[in-house]
Every structure is written in C-alpha cells, then in structure tokens.
C-alpha cells in the first residue's frame, strides 16, 4: 500500500476524513504526538490499527472527539471529570471514564474494559479532521508498538509507511509527549500516565491529591516497563559520560545534542522523541551507547523521565 501524505489544507483534511469514513487508517498530527486513527465504530478498521502497530490486543485505545458533546455520547462524565474537561479540553489530557454501553463503539477499542479513554485534542488540524470525519476516532500513537512515538509526519512514515492509507501532515507537534491520563477510583483521581499536562496544573482543580496507580486497582494496561526503545543501550541521570557513550544533554550539561540548553522542560518535551531518534542514530553508527543527563522531576519532567525510564528499561 502506498501511504499518501496530505498537506494541512481543506482538501487534505477532506481527503483524510473520507478515508477514515471508509474504514482506512489515517495518521494525523495532534499537539502531543501523531495518532494512528480509525473509525472507532468499525471493528475491521480498529483491528487494522492493532495489526499495523503490532500492538497487543489487550491494550485499549484512546477515542478522540472534537468537542464535549461528542465525549458525552461515549462516556459518563461525573462532576469532577466535567470540571477538568471544562478547564483542560481541548488539550493534552485523557480521561478514563465509565463507557456508555450503547455508544456503538467496537469492543476492540476498550479491550474488554467497561471504561473508555477519551480525549479532545487541541491541535486545530486534528479537531477539523475529527469534525469533518463525523465519527469517533480511535487513535494510539502512530508508531510500531514499543518504539519511539512520532512527532512529525516523517517519523510516522519511517515506522508505518506502506501499512497505512495516509498521513495528515501537521508539522512538528507542539507538546511533544503524549497526553496525561487520569482515571477515577470511585471519587479518587488516579494518575495513570504522566504526560503533556503537568500535574501541578491539574491538582488545584481537584478536591483531593492525585494518587498513583496501586497494584490491582485501575491501571493503564499499555504502560509496559520497556517502551520507547531505541536500538542503542541507554543510561540515565548521567553526570560523567564514558568514552563509549554519546550524551543527550539538558541545561548546562551539554552533549552531542541538548534537549534544552536553557533548561526549559517544555522545550525538552518538544525535542524529546526526535532527539531520542537522532542520538540513537549517532550512537548506533559509532558503536556507542546513549547517556542522558539528569532531568528535574517537576512539571513536564515527570513525563520526560517516565519515557526515558521505559526507553532505558531492560528488554
Ligand atoms: O497523546 C496521546 O494520548 C496520544 C495521541 C495520539 O492522542 N495517544 C496515545 O495513545 O498515546 P497510546 O495508545 O499510545 O496510549 C494510550 C494509553 C495506553 O497505555 C492504554 O493502555 C491506555 O492509554 N488506556 C486506553 N484505554 C484505557 C482504559 N479504558 N483504561 C485504562 N487505560 C487505558
Ligand atoms: Mg503509544
């Protein structure tokens, strides 16, 4: 299959929306990372997402809608979630909520769970695509399962080109790491994945502090220990790289590449996945491994460190 790259024009959006309506796979830019979209009501289309990514079937998908009315057709939105939705949607927040049984979604989307992960992306191109398609769009990140998430159309093409119908090219992603995922254990909000919306921004709106997922309670089934895997080995929190390592720097600690010379975590998040790809190339070509400078564990640093920890995990 030849993968068509559509420009972010009216004609490009219309073509991409038609493909989604026809049950094809279309990757599209969001503010976090590129998503691999399919009509969430079409089981054959959703099955093709799992096939194209080689994703385990037990790992459920996020459904993307253009507005709150679209979300309310799919999930129950209790008051606490509604307050967060009003504050942070559209934006890099995904909420896991009780799903409406009669929403008509393919069972493959939720992998047997009675909850559904929903998100309204902020990227205007993504919202125009969702509105034009007029169907709820299931979309995981547009990378082969376990590999580095894509933040440009070129990344998507490298990983999935030839396996998907089209890519809607929205340029580079503004946030650069995936959405923050929140679930609810009764009334207790639970952080299922640190992401592009900092918890410091969310917490003032919550009646009680966010809890971390406890074993056996609600979890995100896709949070595998090893993920975002580069080809080269990776070592974290490195202040003194060895001769056999290339350094991915941060702030004053310079390396072959620097995620943010100014020490700005937002800039580091934007650069993270593309620099991981670049430094992996540098390392593998020179027979070296990757070292990463320490990143502060605040703000978007939580999401950055989470991705780096999974990238460095034993496989
Ligand atoms: O920013 C993002 O969230 C991107 C863009 C494309 O929207 N999407 C994304 O999807 O990162 P994915 O599939 O790579 O990660 C979704 C995560 C997985 O870890 C999955 O297990 C979890 O969300 N998830 C999905 N549905 C869930 C549910 N009902 N309960 C708990 N976790 C869920
Ligand atoms: Mg992913």
Short mmCIF file of C-alpha atoms and ligand atoms in Angstrom, two decimals:
data_model
loop_
_atom_site.label_atom_id
_atom_site.label_comp_id
_atom_site.label_asym_id
_atom_site.label_seq_id
_atom_site.Cartn_x
_atom_site.Cartn_y
_atom_site.Cartn_z
CA UNK A 1 0.00 0.00 0.00
CA UNK A 2 1.29 3.46 -0.84
CA UNK A 3 0.92 5.90 2.06
CA UNK A 4 -0.30 9.31 0.86
CA UNK A 5 0.89 12.38 2.74
CA UNK A 6 -1.84 15.01 2.78
CA UNK A 7 -1.00 18.67 3.42
CA UNK A 8 -2.85 20.58 6.18
CA UNK A 9 -5.25 22.18 3.68
CA UNK A 10 -9.03 21.99 3.31
CA UNK A 11 -8.55 19.43 0.51
CA UNK A 12 -6.10 17.44 2.62
CA UNK A 13 -8.49 17.35 5.58
CA UNK A 14 -11.43 16.34 3.38
CA UNK A 15 -9.44 13.52 1.78
CA UNK A 16 -8.24 12.25 5.17
CA UNK A 17 -11.76 12.44 6.65
CA UNK A 18 -13.16 10.39 3.70
CA UNK A 19 -10.53 7.71 4.25
CA UNK A 20 -11.50 7.46 7.94
CA UNK A 21 -15.18 7.17 6.99
CA UNK A 22 -14.19 4.39 4.55
CA UNK A 23 -12.56 2.39 7.35
CA UNK A 24 -8.97 3.21 6.37
CA UNK A 25 -6.08 4.04 8.71
CA UNK A 26 -5.03 7.70 8.76
CA UNK A 27 -2.23 9.10 10.91
CA UNK A 28 -2.74 12.71 11.95
CA UNK A 29 -0.96 15.40 13.93
CA UNK A 30 -2.13 16.23 17.41
CA UNK A 31 -0.44 18.64 19.82
CA UNK A 32 1.08 15.69 21.73
CA UNK A 33 2.25 13.11 19.19
CA UNK A 34 0.89 11.82 15.87
CA UNK A 35 -2.08 9.46 16.29
CA UNK A 36 -2.95 6.46 14.12
CA UNK A 37 -6.66 6.96 13.56
CA UNK A 38 -9.53 4.67 12.58
CA UNK A 39 -13.32 4.85 12.90
CA UNK A 40 -13.88 3.58 16.46
CA UNK A 41 -17.24 2.07 15.46
CA UNK A 42 -15.74 -0.07 12.70
CA UNK A 43 -14.24 -3.30 14.10
CA UNK A 44 -12.34 -4.16 10.92
CA UNK A 45 -10.73 -0.72 10.90
CA UNK A 46 -9.87 -0.91 14.60
CA UNK A 47 -8.42 -4.41 14.13
CA UNK A 48 -6.16 -2.94 11.46
CA UNK A 49 -4.74 -0.45 13.98
CA UNK A 50 -3.59 -3.36 16.15
CA UNK A 51 -2.19 -5.16 13.09
CA UNK A 52 -0.34 -2.15 11.64
CA UNK A 53 1.32 -1.36 15.00
CA UNK A 54 1.75 -4.99 16.04
CA UNK A 55 0.03 -3.91 19.26
CA UNK A 56 -1.17 -6.48 21.80
CA UNK A 57 -4.96 -6.77 21.67
CA UNK A 58 -5.28 -6.36 25.46
CA UNK A 59 -4.06 -2.75 25.22
CA UNK A 60 -7.10 -0.45 24.81
CA UNK A 61 -7.19 2.68 22.63
CA UNK A 62 -7.97 6.35 23.30
CA UNK A 63 -11.00 7.68 21.40
CA UNK A 64 -10.73 11.22 20.02
CA UNK A 65 -13.70 13.54 19.59
CA UNK A 66 -13.89 17.20 18.51
CA UNK A 67 -15.93 18.52 21.47
CA UNK A 68 -17.57 17.83 24.83
CA UNK A 69 -20.88 16.87 23.21
CA UNK A 70 -19.02 14.15 21.31
CA UNK A 71 -17.43 12.90 24.54
CA UNK A 72 -20.80 12.86 26.35
CA UNK A 73 -22.14 10.43 23.71
CA UNK A 74 -19.46 7.92 24.64
CA UNK A 75 -18.84 8.17 28.40
CA UNK A 76 -20.50 9.24 31.63
CA UNK A 77 -18.92 12.49 32.81
CA UNK A 78 -19.28 12.88 36.60
CA UNK A 79 -18.94 16.40 38.11
CA UNK A 80 -15.23 16.09 38.96
CA UNK A 81 -14.39 14.98 35.41
CA UNK A 82 -16.63 17.69 33.97
CA UNK A 83 -14.70 20.37 35.86
CA UNK A 84 -11.43 19.02 34.44
CA UNK A 85 -12.94 18.78 30.96
CA UNK A 86 -14.03 22.40 31.13
CA UNK A 87 -10.61 23.51 32.32
CA UNK A 88 -8.35 21.42 30.11
CA UNK A 89 -10.22 20.29 26.97
CA UNK A 90 -9.27 20.70 24.24
CA UNK A 91 -5.79 19.77 25.38
CA UNK A 92 -3.26 17.09 26.33
CA UNK A 93 -5.50 15.35 28.90
CA UNK A 94 -7.11 11.93 28.51
CA UNK A 95 -9.76 10.80 30.98
CA UNK A 96 -10.75 7.18 31.60
CA UNK A 97 -14.48 7.17 32.36
CA UNK A 98 -17.40 4.70 32.53
CA UNK A 99 -18.38 3.98 28.95
CA UNK A 100 -21.93 4.20 27.64
CA UNK A 101 -22.91 0.69 26.59
CA UNK A 102 -25.00 1.93 23.65
CA UNK A 103 -22.38 4.21 22.07
CA UNK A 104 -21.82 1.81 19.18
CA UNK A 105 -18.06 1.53 19.59
CA UNK A 106 -16.20 -1.59 18.54
CA UNK A 107 -15.41 -3.82 21.55
CA UNK A 108 -11.81 -3.99 20.34
CA UNK A 109 -11.33 -0.33 21.34
CA UNK A 110 -11.76 -0.98 25.07
CA UNK A 111 -10.19 -4.47 25.14
CA UNK A 112 -12.97 -5.77 27.37
CA UNK A 113 -12.91 -2.93 29.94
CA UNK A 114 -16.09 -1.14 31.00
CA UNK A 115 -14.24 2.17 30.90
CA UNK A 116 -13.19 4.22 27.88
CA UNK A 117 -10.28 6.63 27.49
CA UNK A 118 -11.41 9.87 25.79
CA UNK A 119 -9.59 12.96 24.64
CA UNK A 120 -10.33 16.21 22.78
CA UNK A 121 -7.05 17.25 21.14
CA UNK A 122 -6.15 20.93 20.97
CA UNK A 123 -4.38 20.87 17.60
CA UNK A 124 -6.76 22.78 15.27
CA UNK A 125 -5.95 20.48 12.35
CA UNK A 126 -6.86 17.42 14.42
CA UNK A 127 -10.13 19.00 15.51
CA UNK A 128 -11.04 19.94 11.94
CA UNK A 129 -10.30 16.37 10.86
CA UNK A 130 -12.44 14.92 13.67
CA UNK A 131 -15.30 17.28 12.88
CA UNK A 132 -15.09 16.51 9.14
CA UNK A 133 -14.96 12.75 9.72
CA UNK A 134 -18.02 12.90 11.99
CA UNK A 135 -17.09 9.60 13.65
CA UNK A 136 -15.32 8.93 16.95
CA UNK A 137 -11.68 8.20 16.09
CA UNK A 138 -9.66 5.58 17.96
CA UNK A 139 -6.01 6.60 17.85
CA UNK A 140 -2.95 5.26 19.61
CA UNK A 141 0.40 6.90 18.94
CA UNK A 142 1.39 6.26 15.30
CA UNK A 143 4.47 4.10 15.92
CA UNK A 144 5.15 0.37 15.84
CA UNK A 145 4.28 -0.99 19.31
CA UNK A 146 7.11 -0.49 21.84
CA UNK A 147 9.02 2.01 19.70
CA UNK A 148 9.54 5.77 19.99
CA UNK A 149 6.41 7.90 19.46
CA UNK A 150 6.31 10.11 16.32
CA UNK A 151 6.30 13.90 16.48
CA UNK A 152 6.49 14.50 12.71
CA UNK A 153 4.97 13.04 9.55
CA UNK A 154 8.43 11.76 8.58
CA UNK A 155 8.64 9.75 11.82
CA UNK A 156 5.26 8.17 11.06
CA UNK A 157 6.34 7.28 7.55
CA UNK A 158 9.57 5.69 8.81
CA UNK A 159 7.66 3.44 11.21
CA UNK A 160 4.36 2.69 9.47
CA UNK A 161 4.75 3.81 5.83
CA UNK A 162 3.23 1.26 3.46
CA UNK A 163 0.94 -0.12 6.20
CA UNK A 164 -1.47 2.82 6.44
CA UNK A 165 -3.52 4.73 3.88
CA UNK A 166 -2.48 8.29 4.68
CA UNK A 167 -0.80 10.81 6.95
CA UNK A 168 -2.29 14.25 7.58
CA UNK A 169 0.86 16.35 7.93
CA UNK A 170 0.56 18.99 10.63
CA UNK A 171 4.29 19.62 11.02
CA UNK A 172 6.03 19.20 14.34
CA UNK A 173 3.94 18.53 17.48
CA UNK A 174 3.77 21.48 19.91
CA UNK A 175 3.83 19.50 23.17
CA UNK A 176 5.92 16.50 22.12
CA UNK A 177 4.92 13.93 24.76
CA UNK A 178 1.64 12.01 24.96
CA UNK A 179 -1.37 13.19 26.94
CA UNK A 180 -1.63 12.92 30.71
CA UNK A 181 -4.07 10.09 31.53
CA UNK A 182 -6.36 10.33 34.56
CA UNK A 183 -8.72 7.67 35.84
CA UNK A 184 -11.02 7.66 38.86
CA UNK A 185 -11.15 5.06 41.61
CA UNK A 186 -14.53 6.00 42.99
CA UNK A 187 -14.03 9.69 43.69
CA UNK A 188 -10.25 9.47 43.89
CA UNK A 189 -8.46 10.77 40.81
CA UNK A 190 -5.61 8.48 39.76
CA UNK A 191 -2.68 9.41 37.53
CA UNK A 192 -2.39 6.59 35.00
CA UNK A 193 0.27 8.22 32.83
CA UNK A 194 2.27 11.42 33.32
CA UNK A 195 2.06 13.46 30.13
CA UNK A 196 1.80 16.79 28.41
CA UNK A 197 -0.41 18.41 31.05
CA UNK A 198 1.62 18.88 34.26
CA UNK A 199 0.03 17.52 37.44
CA UNK A 200 0.87 20.82 39.15
CA UNK A 201 -1.60 22.39 36.71
CA UNK A 202 -4.31 19.80 37.37
CA UNK A 203 -4.11 19.46 41.16
CA UNK A 204 -5.53 22.88 42.10
CA UNK A 205 -8.80 21.79 40.47
CA UNK A 206 -9.06 18.54 42.41
CA UNK A 207 -10.78 18.11 45.79
CA UNK A 208 -8.04 15.68 46.86
CA UNK A 209 -4.47 14.98 45.73
CA UNK A 210 -3.87 12.72 42.76
CA UNK A 211 -2.99 9.19 43.73
CA UNK A 212 -0.61 6.94 41.81
CA UNK A 213 -1.97 3.66 40.41
CA UNK A 214 -1.81 0.91 43.04
CA UNK A 215 -1.28 -2.68 42.03
CA UNK A 216 -4.59 -4.42 41.44
CA UNK A 217 -6.67 -1.24 41.23
CA UNK A 218 -7.20 0.66 37.97
CA UNK A 219 -4.19 0.85 35.68
CA UNK A 220 -3.42 1.65 32.06
CA UNK A 221 -2.77 -1.78 30.53
CA UNK A 222 -0.36 -0.30 28.00
CA UNK A 223 2.15 1.09 30.50
CA UNK A 224 4.82 -1.52 29.76
CA UNK A 225 8.19 -1.37 31.52
CA UNK A 226 10.08 -1.41 28.24
CA UNK A 227 8.71 1.03 25.68
CA UNK A 228 10.09 3.85 23.50
CA UNK A 229 13.03 1.51 22.91
CA UNK A 230 15.98 2.94 20.97
CA UNK A 231 18.33 0.43 19.29
CA UNK A 232 21.32 1.50 21.38
CA UNK A 233 21.53 0.91 25.13
CA UNK A 234 20.61 3.87 27.29
CA UNK A 235 21.81 5.02 30.73
CA UNK A 236 20.05 7.79 32.70
CA UNK A 237 20.97 10.53 35.20
CA UNK A 238 24.50 10.62 33.85
CA UNK A 239 26.76 13.43 35.00
CA UNK A 240 30.01 11.90 33.65
CA UNK A 241 29.57 10.03 30.34
CA UNK A 242 32.22 7.42 29.50
CA UNK A 243 34.22 7.36 26.24
CA UNK A 244 31.80 4.72 24.93
CA UNK A 245 28.73 6.94 25.34
CA UNK A 246 27.14 9.85 23.47
CA UNK A 247 25.40 12.28 25.81
CA UNK A 248 21.88 13.65 25.43
CA UNK A 249 22.29 16.84 27.41
CA UNK A 250 19.95 19.12 29.34
CA UNK A 251 20.56 22.65 30.58
CA UNK A 252 24.19 23.48 31.35
CA UNK A 253 25.17 19.81 30.87
CA UNK A 254 25.91 19.81 27.14
CA UNK A 255 26.21 16.72 24.96
CA UNK A 256 26.11 15.67 21.31
CA UNK A 257 22.55 17.04 21.49
CA UNK A 258 20.91 19.13 24.22
CA UNK A 259 17.16 18.74 24.94
CA UNK A 260 17.07 22.35 26.16
CA UNK A 261 20.23 24.40 26.67
CA UNK A 262 18.10 26.87 28.66
CA UNK A 263 16.91 24.07 30.95
CA UNK A 264 13.27 24.57 29.90
CA UNK A 265 11.22 21.39 30.41
CA UNK A 266 8.60 22.34 27.81
CA UNK A 267 11.30 22.74 25.19
CA UNK A 268 12.83 19.45 26.32
CA UNK A 269 9.45 17.69 25.90
CA UNK A 270 9.04 19.08 22.37
CA UNK A 271 12.51 17.80 21.43
CA UNK A 272 12.47 14.52 23.39
CA UNK A 273 11.33 11.94 20.83
CA UNK A 274 13.06 13.45 17.79
CA UNK A 275 16.33 13.78 19.75
CA UNK A 276 16.00 10.21 21.01
CA UNK A 277 15.84 9.11 17.36
CA UNK A 278 18.81 11.29 16.39
CA UNK A 279 21.02 10.26 19.29
CA UNK A 280 20.13 6.62 18.66
CA UNK A 281 21.40 7.03 15.07
CA UNK A 282 24.59 8.71 16.29
CA UNK A 283 25.18 6.01 18.89
CA UNK A 284 24.50 3.01 16.65
CA UNK A 285 26.61 4.42 13.80
CA UNK A 286 29.58 4.93 16.11
CA UNK A 287 29.09 1.67 18.05
CA UNK A 288 28.43 3.58 21.27
CA UNK A 289 25.60 3.67 23.78
CA UNK A 290 23.44 6.58 24.94
CA UNK A 291 23.81 8.52 28.19
CA UNK A 292 21.19 11.04 29.29
CA UNK A 293 21.79 14.00 31.62
CA UNK A 294 19.59 14.34 34.74
CA UNK A 295 16.16 15.90 34.14
CA UNK A 296 14.33 17.55 37.08
CA UNK A 297 11.26 15.63 38.32
CA UNK A 298 8.82 18.56 38.19
CA UNK A 299 6.32 19.84 35.62
CA UNK A 300 6.77 18.09 32.27
CA UNK A 301 9.89 16.48 33.74
CA UNK A 302 7.63 13.70 35.12
CA UNK A 303 6.52 12.73 31.62
CA UNK A 304 10.04 13.09 30.21
CA UNK A 305 11.58 10.91 32.94
CA UNK A 306 8.78 8.35 32.59
CA UNK A 307 9.53 7.95 28.85
CA UNK A 308 13.29 7.87 29.44
CA UNK A 309 12.92 5.22 32.17
CA UNK A 310 10.94 2.99 29.82
CA UNK A 311 13.41 3.62 26.98
CA UNK A 312 16.29 2.56 29.26
CA UNK A 313 14.47 -0.45 30.77
CA UNK A 314 15.81 -3.97 30.14
CA UNK A 315 14.04 -5.58 27.15
O1 LIG B 1 -1.36 11.97 23.44
C1 LIG B 1 -1.89 10.84 23.34
O2 LIG B 1 -2.53 10.35 24.28
C2 LIG B 1 -1.71 10.10 22.02
C3 LIG B 1 -2.42 10.92 20.95
C4 LIG B 1 -2.44 10.24 19.60
O3 LIG B 1 -3.74 11.22 21.37
N1 LIG B 1 -2.22 8.76 22.11
C5 LIG B 1 -1.61 7.80 22.83
O4 LIG B 1 -2.20 6.54 22.73
O5 LIG B 1 -0.61 8.00 23.49
P1 LIG B 1 -1.46 5.19 23.17
O6 LIG B 1 -2.35 4.10 22.70
O7 LIG B 1 -0.08 5.20 22.68
O8 LIG B 1 -1.52 5.23 24.74
C6 LIG B 1 -2.79 5.11 25.35
C7 LIG B 1 -2.66 4.57 26.75
C8 LIG B 1 -2.24 3.11 26.80
O9 LIG B 1 -1.27 2.96 27.83
C9 LIG B 1 -3.53 2.39 27.18
O10 LIG B 1 -3.29 1.21 27.93
C10 LIG B 1 -4.25 3.44 28.00
O11 LIG B 1 -3.96 4.63 27.35
N2 LIG B 1 -5.71 3.22 28.00
C11 LIG B 1 -6.56 3.27 26.96
N3 LIG B 1 -7.82 2.98 27.35
C12 LIG B 1 -7.78 2.77 28.67
C13 LIG B 1 -8.75 2.41 29.67
N4 LIG B 1 -10.03 2.23 29.37
N5 LIG B 1 -8.32 2.26 30.95
C14 LIG B 1 -7.03 2.46 31.27
N6 LIG B 1 -6.06 2.77 30.37
C15 LIG B 1 -6.43 2.93 29.09
MG1 LIG B 2 1.93 4.86 22.42
#
